[in-house]
Short mmCIF file of C-alpha atoms in Angstrom, two decimals:
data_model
loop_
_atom_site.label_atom_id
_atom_site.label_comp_id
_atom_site.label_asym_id
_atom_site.label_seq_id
_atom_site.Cartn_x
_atom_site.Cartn_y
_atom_site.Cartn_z
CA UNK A 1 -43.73 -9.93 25.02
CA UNK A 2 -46.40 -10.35 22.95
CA UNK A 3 -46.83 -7.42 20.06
CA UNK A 4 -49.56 -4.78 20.14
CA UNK A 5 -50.88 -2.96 17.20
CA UNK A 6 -53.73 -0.71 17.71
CA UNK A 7 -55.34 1.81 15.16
CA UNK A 8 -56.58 4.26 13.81
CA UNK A 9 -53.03 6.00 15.35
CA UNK A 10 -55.11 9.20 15.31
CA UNK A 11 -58.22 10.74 14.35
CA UNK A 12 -60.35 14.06 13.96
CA UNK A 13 -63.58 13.53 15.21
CA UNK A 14 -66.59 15.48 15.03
CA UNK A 15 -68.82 15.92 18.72
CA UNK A 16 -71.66 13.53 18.85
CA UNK A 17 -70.12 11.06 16.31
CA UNK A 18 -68.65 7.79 17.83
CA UNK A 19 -65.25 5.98 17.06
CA UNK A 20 -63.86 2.21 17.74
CA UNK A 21 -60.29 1.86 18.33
CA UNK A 22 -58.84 -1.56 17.63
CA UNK A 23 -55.91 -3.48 19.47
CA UNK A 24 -54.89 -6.67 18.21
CA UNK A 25 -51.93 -8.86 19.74
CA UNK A 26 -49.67 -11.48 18.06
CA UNK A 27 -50.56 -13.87 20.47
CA UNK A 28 -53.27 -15.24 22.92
CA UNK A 29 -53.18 -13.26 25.78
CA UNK A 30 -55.52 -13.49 28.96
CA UNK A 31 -56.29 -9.81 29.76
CA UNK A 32 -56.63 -6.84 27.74
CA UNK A 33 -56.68 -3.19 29.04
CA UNK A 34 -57.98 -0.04 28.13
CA UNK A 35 -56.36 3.19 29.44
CA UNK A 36 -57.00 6.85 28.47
CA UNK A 37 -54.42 9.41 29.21
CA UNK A 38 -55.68 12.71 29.12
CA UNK A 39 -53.21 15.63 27.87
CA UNK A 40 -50.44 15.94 29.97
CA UNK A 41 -51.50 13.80 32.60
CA UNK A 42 -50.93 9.87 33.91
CA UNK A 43 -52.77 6.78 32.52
CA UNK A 44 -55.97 6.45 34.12
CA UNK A 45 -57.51 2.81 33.53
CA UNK A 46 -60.72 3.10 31.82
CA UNK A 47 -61.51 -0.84 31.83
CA UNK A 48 -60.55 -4.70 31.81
CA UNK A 49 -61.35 -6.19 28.93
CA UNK A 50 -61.92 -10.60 29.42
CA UNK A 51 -62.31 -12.63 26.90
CA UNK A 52 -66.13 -14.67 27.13
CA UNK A 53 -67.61 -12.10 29.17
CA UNK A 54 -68.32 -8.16 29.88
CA UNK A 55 -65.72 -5.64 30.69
CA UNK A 56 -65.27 -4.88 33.93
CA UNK A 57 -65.09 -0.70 34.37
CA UNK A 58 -63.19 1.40 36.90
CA UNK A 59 -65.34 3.70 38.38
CA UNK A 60 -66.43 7.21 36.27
CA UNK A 61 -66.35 5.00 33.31
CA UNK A 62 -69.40 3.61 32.19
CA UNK A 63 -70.40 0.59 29.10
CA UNK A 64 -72.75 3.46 27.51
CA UNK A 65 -69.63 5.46 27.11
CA UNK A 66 -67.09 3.23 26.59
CA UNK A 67 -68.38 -0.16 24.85
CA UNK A 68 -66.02 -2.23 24.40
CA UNK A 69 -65.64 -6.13 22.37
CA UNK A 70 -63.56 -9.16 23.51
CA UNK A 71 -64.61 -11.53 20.56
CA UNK A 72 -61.17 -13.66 20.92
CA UNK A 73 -57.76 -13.98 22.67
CA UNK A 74 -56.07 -11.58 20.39
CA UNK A 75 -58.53 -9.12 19.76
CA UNK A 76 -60.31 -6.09 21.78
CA UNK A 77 -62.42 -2.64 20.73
CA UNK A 78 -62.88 -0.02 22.82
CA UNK A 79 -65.56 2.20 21.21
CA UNK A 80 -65.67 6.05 22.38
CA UNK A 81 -69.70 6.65 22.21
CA UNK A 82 -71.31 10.40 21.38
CA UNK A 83 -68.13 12.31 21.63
CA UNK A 84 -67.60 15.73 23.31
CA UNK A 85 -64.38 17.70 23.24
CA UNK A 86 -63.40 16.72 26.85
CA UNK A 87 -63.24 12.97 25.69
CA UNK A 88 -59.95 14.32 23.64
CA UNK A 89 -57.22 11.78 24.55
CA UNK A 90 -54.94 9.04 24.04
CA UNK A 91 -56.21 5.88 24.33
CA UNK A 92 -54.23 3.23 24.83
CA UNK A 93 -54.61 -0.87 25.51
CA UNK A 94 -52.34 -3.17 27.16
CA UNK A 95 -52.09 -6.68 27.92
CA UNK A 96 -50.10 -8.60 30.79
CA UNK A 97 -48.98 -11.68 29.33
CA UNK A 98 -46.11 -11.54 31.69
CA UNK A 99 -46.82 -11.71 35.24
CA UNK A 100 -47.91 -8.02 36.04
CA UNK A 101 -46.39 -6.25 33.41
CA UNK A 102 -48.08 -4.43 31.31
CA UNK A 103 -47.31 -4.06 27.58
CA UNK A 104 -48.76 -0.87 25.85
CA UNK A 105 -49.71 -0.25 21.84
CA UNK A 106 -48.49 3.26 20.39
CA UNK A 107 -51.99 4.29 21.23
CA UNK A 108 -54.83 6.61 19.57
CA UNK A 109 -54.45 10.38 20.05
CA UNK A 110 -58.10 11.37 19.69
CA UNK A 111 -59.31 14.91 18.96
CA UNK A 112 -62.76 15.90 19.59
CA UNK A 113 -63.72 19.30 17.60
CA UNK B 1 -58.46 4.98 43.83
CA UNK B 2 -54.82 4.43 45.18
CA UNK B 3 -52.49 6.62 44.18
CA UNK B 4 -48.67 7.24 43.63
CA UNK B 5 -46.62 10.34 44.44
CA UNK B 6 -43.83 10.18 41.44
CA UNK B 7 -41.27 13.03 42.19
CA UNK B 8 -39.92 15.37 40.63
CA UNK B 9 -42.53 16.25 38.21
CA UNK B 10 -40.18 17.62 35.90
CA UNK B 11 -36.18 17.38 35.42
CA UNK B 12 -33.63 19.96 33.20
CA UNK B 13 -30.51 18.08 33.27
CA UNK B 14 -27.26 18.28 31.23
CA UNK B 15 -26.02 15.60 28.83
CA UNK B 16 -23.91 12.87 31.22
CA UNK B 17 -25.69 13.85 34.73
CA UNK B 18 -26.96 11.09 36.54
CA UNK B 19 -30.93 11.16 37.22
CA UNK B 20 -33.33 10.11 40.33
CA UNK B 21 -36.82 9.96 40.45
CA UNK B 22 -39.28 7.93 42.69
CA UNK B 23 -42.44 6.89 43.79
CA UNK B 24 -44.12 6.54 47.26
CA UNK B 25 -47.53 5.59 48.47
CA UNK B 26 -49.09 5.21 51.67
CA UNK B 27 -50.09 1.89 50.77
CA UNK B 28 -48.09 -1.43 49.92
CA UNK B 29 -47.34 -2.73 46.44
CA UNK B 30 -46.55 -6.19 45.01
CA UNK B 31 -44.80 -5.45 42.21
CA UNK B 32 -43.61 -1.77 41.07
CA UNK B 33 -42.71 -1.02 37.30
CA UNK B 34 -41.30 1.96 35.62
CA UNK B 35 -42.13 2.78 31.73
CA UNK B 36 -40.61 5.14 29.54
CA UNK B 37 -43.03 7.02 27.35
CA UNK B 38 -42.01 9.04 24.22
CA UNK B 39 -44.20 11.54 22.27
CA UNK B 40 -46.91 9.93 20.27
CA UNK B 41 -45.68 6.68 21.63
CA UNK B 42 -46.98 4.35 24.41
CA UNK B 43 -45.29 3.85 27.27
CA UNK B 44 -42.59 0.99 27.11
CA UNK B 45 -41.57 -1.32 30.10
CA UNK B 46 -38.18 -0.17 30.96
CA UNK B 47 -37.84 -2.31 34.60
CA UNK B 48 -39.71 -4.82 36.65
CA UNK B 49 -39.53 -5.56 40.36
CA UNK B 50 -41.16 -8.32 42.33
CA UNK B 51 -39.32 -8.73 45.46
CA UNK B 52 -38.89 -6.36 48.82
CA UNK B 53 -35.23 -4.65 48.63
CA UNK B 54 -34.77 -6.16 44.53
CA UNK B 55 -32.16 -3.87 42.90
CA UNK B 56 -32.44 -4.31 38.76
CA UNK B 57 -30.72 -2.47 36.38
CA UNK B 58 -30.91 -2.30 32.83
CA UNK B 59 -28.03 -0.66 30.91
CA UNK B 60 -27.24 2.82 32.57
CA UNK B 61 -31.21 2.25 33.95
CA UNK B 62 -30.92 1.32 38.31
CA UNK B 63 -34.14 0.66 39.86
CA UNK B 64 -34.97 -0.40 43.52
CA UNK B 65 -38.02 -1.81 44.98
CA UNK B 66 -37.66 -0.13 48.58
CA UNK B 67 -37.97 -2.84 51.87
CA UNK B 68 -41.49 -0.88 52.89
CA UNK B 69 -42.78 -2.27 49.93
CA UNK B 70 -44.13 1.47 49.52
CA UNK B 71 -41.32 3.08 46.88
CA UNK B 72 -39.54 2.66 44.44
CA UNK B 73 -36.74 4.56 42.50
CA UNK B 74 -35.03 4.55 39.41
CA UNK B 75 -31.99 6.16 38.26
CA UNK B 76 -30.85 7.30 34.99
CA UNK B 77 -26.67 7.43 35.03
CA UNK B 78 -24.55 9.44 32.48
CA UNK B 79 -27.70 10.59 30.90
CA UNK B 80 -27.56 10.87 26.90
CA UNK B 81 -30.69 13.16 24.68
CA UNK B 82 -32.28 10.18 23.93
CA UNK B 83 -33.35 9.52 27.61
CA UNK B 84 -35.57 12.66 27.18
CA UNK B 85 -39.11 11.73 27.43
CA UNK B 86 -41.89 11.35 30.13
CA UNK B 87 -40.80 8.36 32.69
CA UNK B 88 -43.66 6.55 34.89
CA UNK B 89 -43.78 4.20 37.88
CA UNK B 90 -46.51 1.99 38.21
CA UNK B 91 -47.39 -0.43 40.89
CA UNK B 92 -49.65 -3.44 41.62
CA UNK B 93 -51.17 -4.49 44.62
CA UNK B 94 -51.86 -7.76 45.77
CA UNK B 95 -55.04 -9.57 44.83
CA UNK B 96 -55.78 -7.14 41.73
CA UNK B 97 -54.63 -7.47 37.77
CA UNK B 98 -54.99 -3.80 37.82
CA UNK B 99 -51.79 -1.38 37.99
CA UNK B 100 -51.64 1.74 39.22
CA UNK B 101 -49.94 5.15 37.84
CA UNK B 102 -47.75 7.45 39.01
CA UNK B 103 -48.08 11.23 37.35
CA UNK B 104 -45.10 10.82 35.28
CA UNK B 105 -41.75 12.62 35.86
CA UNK B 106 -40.79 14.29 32.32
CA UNK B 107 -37.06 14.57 31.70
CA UNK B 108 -35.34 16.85 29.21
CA UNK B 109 -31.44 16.58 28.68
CA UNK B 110 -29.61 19.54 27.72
CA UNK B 111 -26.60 18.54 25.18
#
């Protein structure tokens, strides 16, 4: 499988202020994914990220919120936009460069204060 | 949105007991995974399975992907502390990229 590396690993962030988490594979993959998993709970997907056009969101998730970049095969953003303490999370991407598994970065624990 | 019912939600086991945990839905799946997930980690593929009835294992890892095409379960044998962590089954329905999550089952081994 194809190697994720996503950063910042973690962050402090003040309310209001936005942050951009980046994920970057080792190789071309097709699809990208953006998940958040809120503390102590499941992975809820958050988006599909494609390559040449706009994300495609899962319902409760919207672009104002959650912009996020494709620019390239190897390459995604997910931006978290005017931040409030709820938004406090991991966030994690995937691809699925094999068949339908997914293949996670260490994700970003986010902490809204 | 779909869902999966991942049972038991939580596990206190001793060092070398075998492990069960599964997932059910009232709808059918294509494909059902299960991922490992450590603290400050992301969750790490641990089994795939494609096919109706597929048993896979993977070291002391069992998995089966049950004929309704609506479970799944994996087992953990002769469990050591470094199988502690949060374990997840995940499933994908035909016709859609997206996977689906169970709540996680988190397992703590006792040495």
């Amino acid at each position: 499988s194809a190697v994720i590396s996503q950063k910042p690993s973690r962050d402090i962030c003040q309310r209001g202020t936005s942050l951009t988490i980046q994920c970057q594979v080792d190789s071309q993959v097709t699809m990208m994914f953006w998940y958040r998993q809120q503390p102590g709970q499941s992975l809820t997907l958050i988006a599909t990220a494609n390559q040449g056009s706009e994300a495609t969101y899962e319902s409760g998730f919207v672009i104002d919120k959650f912009p996020i970049s494709r620019p390239n095969l190897t390459f995604s953003t997910l931006t978290v936009s005017n931040m409030s303490p709820e938004d406090s999370s991991i966030y994690l991407c995937s691809h699925d460069r094999v068949g339908a598994e997914a293949f996670f970065g260490q994700g970003t624990r986010l902490t809204v204060v | 949105g779909q869902q999966l019912n991942q049972s038991p939600q939580s596990m206190f086991i001793q060092e070398g007991e075998d492990v069960s945990m599964n997932c059910t839905s009232s709808s059918i799946f294509n494909t059902w995974l299960w991922y490992k997930q450590d603290p400050g980690e992301g969750p790490v593929l641990l089994i795939a399975l494609y096919k109706a009835g597929e048993l896979t294992s993977n070291g002391r890892l069992t998995a089966q992907f049950g004929i309704t095409r609506k479970d799944s379960f994996l087992n953990i044998s002769a469990s050591i502390p470094s199988d502690v962590g949060i374990y997840f089954c995940a499933g994908q329905q035909g016709g859609s990229e997206k996977l689906v999550f169970g709540k996680g089952t988190k397992l703590t081994v006792n040495p």
